[in-house]
XYZ file of C-alpha atoms in Angstrom:
495
model
C 98.584 138.361 85.656
C 101.852 138.865 87.485
C 105.180 138.788 85.747
C 106.113 135.592 87.597
C 103.165 133.769 86.064
C 103.616 135.407 82.674
C 107.253 134.407 82.445
C 108.266 131.387 84.463
C 111.344 130.983 82.275
C 112.816 134.442 82.909
C 116.435 134.707 84.032
C 116.831 136.107 87.579
C 119.183 139.053 87.890
C 120.031 138.520 91.563
C 120.550 135.552 93.858
C 117.532 133.330 94.428
C 117.107 134.546 98.014
C 118.522 137.265 100.265
C 120.782 134.800 102.090
C 122.275 133.303 98.903
C 125.772 134.228 97.651
C 126.225 136.290 94.514
C 126.850 134.450 91.246
C 130.063 135.488 89.475
C 129.944 135.333 85.695
C 132.508 132.507 85.572
C 130.229 130.353 87.710
C 127.158 131.204 85.616
C 128.978 130.341 82.410
C 130.187 127.051 83.869
C 126.669 126.094 85.049
C 125.208 126.670 81.589
C 127.173 123.891 79.913
C 127.659 120.148 80.041
C 124.117 119.000 80.844
C 122.635 115.859 79.323
C 118.903 115.968 78.594
C 116.661 113.202 79.926
C 113.115 112.043 79.417
C 110.881 110.636 82.124
C 109.654 107.096 81.366
C 105.986 107.999 81.781
C 103.025 105.862 80.760
C 99.288 106.561 81.060
C 98.167 106.056 84.635
C 95.626 103.218 84.881
C 93.025 105.386 86.612
C 92.861 108.119 83.935
C 89.584 106.771 82.459
C 87.964 107.543 85.830
C 89.003 111.191 85.607
C 87.773 111.390 82.009
C 84.338 110.057 83.033
C 84.096 112.721 85.750
C 84.970 115.496 83.308
C 82.367 114.135 80.886
C 79.703 114.143 83.604
C 80.587 117.728 84.534
C 80.536 118.725 80.862
C 77.047 117.297 80.465
C 75.823 119.432 83.375
C 76.956 122.700 81.751
C 76.538 122.489 77.956
C 77.899 125.419 75.996
C 79.722 126.972 78.954
C 83.420 127.367 79.708
C 84.488 125.864 83.046
C 87.673 126.959 84.821
C 88.981 124.868 87.725
C 92.330 125.906 89.312
C 94.266 123.813 91.796
C 95.847 126.733 93.660
C 99.445 127.434 94.562
C 101.820 126.958 97.429
C 100.945 128.734 100.682
C 103.517 130.602 102.729
C 104.319 128.969 106.045
C 106.826 131.535 107.231
C 108.742 134.192 105.307
C 110.168 132.334 102.284
C 109.167 128.781 103.249
C 105.968 127.134 102.048
C 103.676 124.451 103.365
C 103.886 121.132 101.494
C 101.582 121.547 98.520
C 98.364 119.564 98.404
C 96.270 120.021 95.226
C 92.758 121.388 95.327
C 90.434 118.442 95.861
C 87.981 119.272 93.062
C 90.823 119.832 90.608
C 92.498 116.554 91.605
C 89.138 114.757 91.356
C 88.856 115.845 87.721
C 92.469 115.485 86.568
C 94.631 113.377 88.907
C 97.308 116.089 88.689
C 99.186 116.932 91.898
C 101.371 119.861 90.805
C 100.814 123.446 92.019
C 99.566 126.374 89.892
C 97.803 124.243 87.268
C 94.394 125.183 85.838
C 91.883 122.931 84.070
C 89.854 124.667 81.360
C 86.852 122.944 79.749
C 85.763 124.742 76.569
C 82.522 123.920 74.718
C 83.024 122.349 71.308
C 79.443 121.863 70.145
C 79.060 118.280 71.372
C 80.667 118.603 74.773
C 83.882 120.156 75.993
C 87.559 120.127 75.072
C 89.737 119.834 78.162
C 93.129 121.521 78.487
C 95.444 121.403 81.474
C 97.468 124.600 81.800
C 100.605 123.823 83.786
C 104.079 125.038 84.673
C 106.294 122.846 82.466
C 109.813 121.681 83.047
C 112.390 124.471 83.200
C 114.522 124.317 80.087
C 118.308 124.643 80.064
C 118.005 127.667 77.762
C 117.761 129.981 80.771
C 119.228 129.918 84.261
C 115.944 129.031 85.949
C 116.856 125.380 86.378
C 119.585 126.242 88.887
C 118.807 129.812 90.032
C 115.041 129.829 90.591
C 113.402 128.261 93.607
C 111.088 126.626 91.041
C 114.083 125.222 89.152
C 114.667 121.503 89.037
C 117.989 121.602 90.906
C 115.997 123.073 93.815
C 112.721 121.147 93.720
C 113.291 118.300 91.285
C 112.372 117.588 87.704
C 108.965 118.804 86.547
C 107.143 117.088 83.710
C 107.320 118.437 80.196
C 103.990 119.228 78.576
C 104.212 115.998 76.589
C 105.110 113.865 79.588
C 102.197 115.207 81.619
C 99.823 114.751 78.694
C 100.911 111.132 78.301
C 100.601 110.395 82.004
C 97.105 111.913 82.397
C 95.821 111.345 78.824
C 94.893 115.022 78.819
C 95.933 117.828 76.435
C 98.330 120.256 78.114
C 99.498 123.809 77.511
C 102.063 126.137 79.056
C 100.689 128.103 81.986
C 102.024 131.287 80.388
C 99.308 130.937 77.727
C 96.432 130.902 80.194
C 95.735 134.623 80.103
C 95.375 134.606 76.326
C 93.147 131.527 76.536
C 90.827 133.347 78.932
C 90.776 136.564 76.924
C 87.974 135.581 74.545
C 85.518 134.129 77.016
C 81.882 134.908 76.365
C 80.319 137.073 79.094
C 77.816 135.140 81.131
C 78.936 131.789 79.680
C 81.751 131.030 82.095
C 81.869 129.344 85.487
C 84.930 129.420 87.728
C 85.752 127.425 90.825
C 86.595 130.481 92.900
C 88.937 130.979 95.794
C 91.801 128.680 94.812
C 93.724 131.152 92.678
C 93.267 134.910 93.022
C 94.939 135.589 89.684
C 92.625 133.226 87.829
C 89.625 134.810 89.556
C 90.803 138.267 88.539
C 91.655 137.264 84.976
C 88.261 135.673 84.357
C 86.151 138.356 86.025
C 86.023 140.759 83.030
C 84.470 137.981 80.953
C 81.935 136.861 83.536
C 79.377 139.454 82.676
C 78.176 141.852 85.371
C 78.788 140.362 88.798
C 75.460 141.752 89.935
C 73.650 139.555 87.429
C 74.147 136.258 89.204
C 77.752 135.268 88.521
C 78.498 134.271 92.135
C 75.489 131.951 92.004
C 76.701 130.528 88.672
C 80.112 129.791 90.179
C 78.481 128.210 93.217
C 76.484 125.923 90.904
C 79.778 124.618 89.534
C 81.061 123.836 93.038
C 77.736 122.161 93.865
C 77.819 120.012 90.735
C 81.326 118.726 91.474
C 80.429 117.977 95.104
C 77.336 116.023 94.108
C 79.291 114.017 91.542
C 81.519 112.960 94.442
C 78.638 111.457 96.439
C 78.771 108.110 94.607
C 82.172 106.417 94.722
C 83.170 104.143 91.867
C 85.019 100.875 92.316
C 88.446 102.516 91.954
C 87.626 105.152 94.571
C 86.407 102.510 97.007
C 89.693 100.675 96.491
C 91.612 103.882 97.195
C 89.636 104.424 100.393
C 90.188 100.849 101.490
C 93.934 101.196 100.955
C 93.989 104.378 103.068
C 91.888 102.714 105.769
C 94.096 99.612 105.843
C 97.148 101.854 106.291
C 95.281 103.636 109.089
C 94.669 100.315 110.824
C 98.401 99.652 110.683
C 99.033 103.120 112.091
C 96.769 102.487 115.073
C 98.567 99.202 115.646
C 101.917 101.015 115.558
C 100.727 103.429 118.234
C 99.256 100.723 120.458
C 102.527 98.768 120.304
C 104.553 101.599 121.823
C 101.890 102.900 124.260
C 103.096 102.041 127.782
C 100.538 100.912 130.369
C 102.434 102.113 133.431
C 103.934 105.500 132.614
C 103.200 108.737 130.802
C 104.166 109.467 127.211
C 103.578 112.580 125.123
C 100.538 112.851 122.887
C 102.948 114.157 120.262
C 104.980 110.961 120.384
C 101.837 109.018 119.484
C 100.931 111.569 116.810
C 104.420 111.191 115.332
C 104.310 107.394 115.276
C 101.087 107.530 113.296
C 102.476 110.228 110.998
C 105.420 107.952 110.167
C 102.992 105.309 108.946
C 101.009 107.906 106.978
C 104.074 109.223 105.169
C 105.449 105.728 104.497
C 102.246 104.049 103.342
C 100.462 107.069 101.865
C 100.814 110.730 101.021
C 100.357 112.180 104.512
C 97.805 112.350 107.268
C 94.388 113.270 105.913
C 93.887 115.954 108.574
C 95.560 117.111 111.772
C 95.657 114.071 114.055
C 93.639 114.370 117.259
C 95.426 112.642 120.139
C 93.582 113.432 123.342
C 94.668 111.886 126.625
C 92.443 112.222 129.678
C 90.361 115.391 129.671
C 91.771 116.426 126.276
C 89.483 113.765 124.802
C 86.527 116.030 125.623
C 87.805 118.706 123.184
C 86.355 117.708 119.840
C 89.171 118.983 117.614
C 92.101 118.796 120.000
C 95.146 119.171 117.726
C 97.678 120.809 120.059
C 98.635 117.341 121.312
C 100.931 118.743 124.006
C 99.541 116.638 126.828
C 100.562 113.231 128.109
C 98.910 109.908 128.795
C 98.288 108.721 132.351
C 97.617 105.187 133.559
C 93.951 104.931 134.483
C 92.883 107.529 131.912
C 91.424 107.041 128.463
C 93.178 107.966 125.231
C 91.097 109.175 122.264
C 92.786 109.130 118.863
C 91.062 110.460 115.715
C 93.464 109.839 112.831
C 93.497 108.929 109.160
C 96.030 108.184 106.447
C 95.636 110.060 103.170
C 96.581 107.756 100.313
C 98.863 108.666 97.436
C 95.843 109.553 95.288
C 94.512 111.746 98.133
C 91.613 109.613 99.345
C 91.593 109.630 103.130
C 90.511 107.483 106.025
C 88.917 108.932 109.171
C 88.897 106.623 112.189
C 88.586 107.184 115.939
C 89.349 104.757 118.736
C 89.465 105.139 122.514
C 91.932 103.025 124.505
C 92.267 102.509 128.264
C 95.904 103.457 128.824
C 96.551 100.818 131.488
C 94.752 98.148 129.443
C 91.437 97.935 131.287
C 88.354 100.144 131.338
C 87.022 101.080 134.747
C 83.378 100.174 135.316
C 82.238 103.752 134.649
C 84.470 104.168 131.575
C 83.095 100.908 130.204
C 79.502 102.026 130.826
C 79.991 105.223 128.847
C 81.976 103.422 126.136
C 79.246 100.815 125.715
C 76.605 103.547 125.301
C 78.613 105.086 122.457
C 79.225 101.671 120.884
C 75.498 100.871 120.998
C 74.757 104.206 119.322
C 77.281 103.550 116.571
C 76.020 100.023 115.962
C 72.427 101.252 115.753
C 73.473 103.809 113.151
C 75.341 101.219 111.097
C 72.362 98.866 111.252
C 70.114 101.635 109.898
C 72.230 102.402 106.835
C 70.996 101.256 103.439
C 70.025 102.935 100.146
C 66.993 105.172 100.456
C 67.373 105.849 104.183
C 67.513 109.519 105.053
C 70.866 110.816 106.291
C 68.922 112.637 109.002
C 67.245 109.397 110.139
C 70.619 107.736 110.724
C 71.522 110.763 112.829
C 68.346 110.494 114.892
C 68.881 106.756 115.368
C 72.347 107.334 116.825
C 71.237 110.285 118.933
C 68.307 108.453 120.526
C 70.612 105.721 121.806
C 72.910 108.381 123.259
C 69.968 110.173 124.863
C 68.752 106.912 126.376
C 72.232 106.275 127.742
C 72.394 109.770 129.220
C 69.041 109.111 130.854
C 70.373 105.868 132.342
C 73.293 107.875 133.749
C 70.789 110.217 135.396
C 71.912 113.271 133.456
C 68.932 114.272 131.323
C 66.778 116.971 132.950
C 63.780 115.821 130.864
C 62.467 112.595 129.356
C 64.231 111.015 126.393
C 61.351 111.943 124.077
C 61.430 115.574 125.190
C 65.216 115.703 124.887
C 64.931 114.366 121.337
C 62.344 116.997 120.358
C 63.968 119.400 117.882
C 62.749 122.303 120.021
C 64.802 120.970 122.922
C 67.819 118.799 121.981
C 69.249 119.267 125.498
C 71.036 115.921 125.196
C 73.442 117.641 122.784
C 75.177 119.343 125.717
C 77.194 116.116 125.910
C 77.428 115.343 122.187
C 77.799 118.494 120.121
C 78.331 116.987 116.662
C 76.291 114.919 114.251
C 76.618 111.196 113.671
C 79.015 111.482 110.700
C 79.795 112.900 107.266
C 80.659 111.899 103.712
C 84.212 110.688 103.143
C 86.386 110.557 100.045
C 89.043 112.775 98.495
C 88.275 115.166 101.365
C 87.834 114.094 104.959
C 84.572 116.094 104.913
C 83.717 115.203 101.343
C 80.937 116.675 99.184
C 80.848 119.784 101.369
C 79.266 121.967 98.657
C 76.414 119.575 97.969
C 72.933 121.011 98.450
C 71.237 120.458 101.786
C 68.383 118.614 100.112
C 70.864 116.250 98.465
C 73.133 115.666 101.447
C 71.986 116.459 104.989
C 68.263 116.298 104.160
C 68.706 113.727 101.405
C 68.695 109.941 101.213
C 71.720 107.654 101.149
C 72.574 105.941 97.892
C 74.540 102.876 96.889
C 78.215 103.782 96.603
C 78.144 106.479 99.271
C 80.948 106.315 101.838
C 80.388 107.995 105.174
C 81.657 107.989 108.722
C 79.598 106.855 111.689
C 81.060 108.524 114.771
C 78.798 109.216 117.746
C 80.429 110.444 120.935
C 79.862 111.546 124.519
C 81.985 114.245 126.138
C 81.843 115.291 129.774
C 83.806 118.494 130.214
C 86.010 118.884 133.302
C 84.150 122.099 134.177
C 80.637 120.677 133.780
C 78.899 120.925 137.152
C 75.783 119.181 135.850
C 77.535 115.809 135.815
C 78.997 113.831 138.732
C 82.674 114.463 139.448
C 83.626 110.925 138.442
C 82.328 111.525 134.884
C 84.112 114.821 134.335
C 87.002 114.584 131.887
C 85.734 111.453 130.101
C 85.443 111.776 126.321
C 84.573 108.849 124.059
C 84.039 108.726 120.298
C 84.043 105.623 118.102
C 84.349 106.287 114.380
C 84.351 103.968 111.393
C 84.198 104.384 107.624
C 81.146 102.759 106.069
C 80.256 101.917 102.462
C 76.575 101.898 101.487
C 75.852 98.758 99.454
C 72.747 97.578 97.631
C 71.578 95.679 100.712
C 72.973 97.632 103.656
C 76.411 98.727 104.766
C 79.974 97.426 104.992
C 82.365 98.676 107.648
C 85.579 99.349 105.720
C 87.532 99.897 108.959
C 86.481 96.640 110.607
C 90.171 95.781 110.946
C 90.123 97.653 114.247
C 88.146 96.425 117.281
C 85.036 98.274 118.445
C 83.531 96.652 121.534
C 85.071 97.366 124.933
C 86.137 93.729 125.399
C 87.658 93.572 121.910
C 89.584 96.803 122.501
C 91.155 95.421 125.683
C 92.124 92.157 123.998
C 93.505 93.921 120.914
C 95.563 96.368 122.981
C 97.124 93.504 124.938
C 97.952 91.667 121.692
C 99.605 94.728 120.154
C 101.702 95.327 123.259
C 102.805 91.717 123.280
C 103.804 91.941 119.598
C 106.036 94.937 120.310
C 107.189 97.931 118.219
C 107.744 97.697 114.472
C 108.924 99.943 111.672
C 106.816 100.385 108.528
C 108.030 98.292 105.677
């Protein structure tokens, strides 16, 4: 491993960065004295039993094997500045830890696994790191001591500098690593994997699959976390609607920023890059440039979600008529998409195939496209898997799993997820859409540039489904009424 990881407590010999002033010895001597030590008043977090249950379930899936799950480190944004760190989702799912560079190691003990969290501990005052290093606490704030972190997460901890030695006696062929989050961990473990040609990549993939499939069923605490994030998202949509003028243009980025304020105040951040598409930008599925502007008479599509402080995220889309009223054609298209979404929600219950919910939504869209005179074939032929021509105007599926990732459970097997059946405790989005590109000569001119998606976050219950984002309106009439009410209420600050 690199010297930086081997010795996080080393004393720098130069300034912390090229633009920093030199440190004269008198200053260094003065900085090394007169500091009072403090302890953080940490207590076990109430959700730690949830993380322990997940580690136990993962342990049961791989008896007798060592499991290594890194969180990853900070990523460079430009030169010597980094993006805000967000922990690896699988690591956070198993530990609740949000600090960079940490690594969870599960070692077999005969009856299960012993878990150890290797972490970068607080910089001591015995070296100059606390004020000279960019990792020092005068630069980035106080890190936890090993004991403080152990108390908070109810998890044994060890100094990150001991990780290499801990990995040095791994048994070849009895180790699985969540790859790709930390190049140094990957490299350090590789000599103990056994020959890579003898199936190690597949073994590592099985670990990623197992974690993803554990995530499919949300427990009561996770559902509460999702509901909190969704409720904050509802407030964020209200904030945007309250400052959206009906009679003049405003920047998409203004609306993005208003929502981001709510996300940072009520949660950790946005769960993904907000999509704010005015007019024809709504036809671009992942429009994140947001450099356009609203126009009275146009539609505004906003796909946004707050990520909560424990990293569970909402994912909601609404389409608003900027001037407050849908035109007859806008309403017709909107109502087709709403009918598709409602049909999908009505179909959801335990045991129903994920694919069947998709087909239910898509048939309603295909029927609507036929009513608009756009399908070149019958609805049945368009729905045939050898044709699917209706998808010209709706490129994506009906939805996806939702949780600690906006596209949760992404490593789950096809037969468990996309070709599998829904189960109680699953949370998924239902988000059909129709998009008529401005350049599409196969649609009438009056349809070109209209993009509509309606997306909600749905919990599968024992008897059906619950719309967790029902706090926002869905029908065209409800949207108009809600928008008028928000505008009448006027702007507000989070608080």
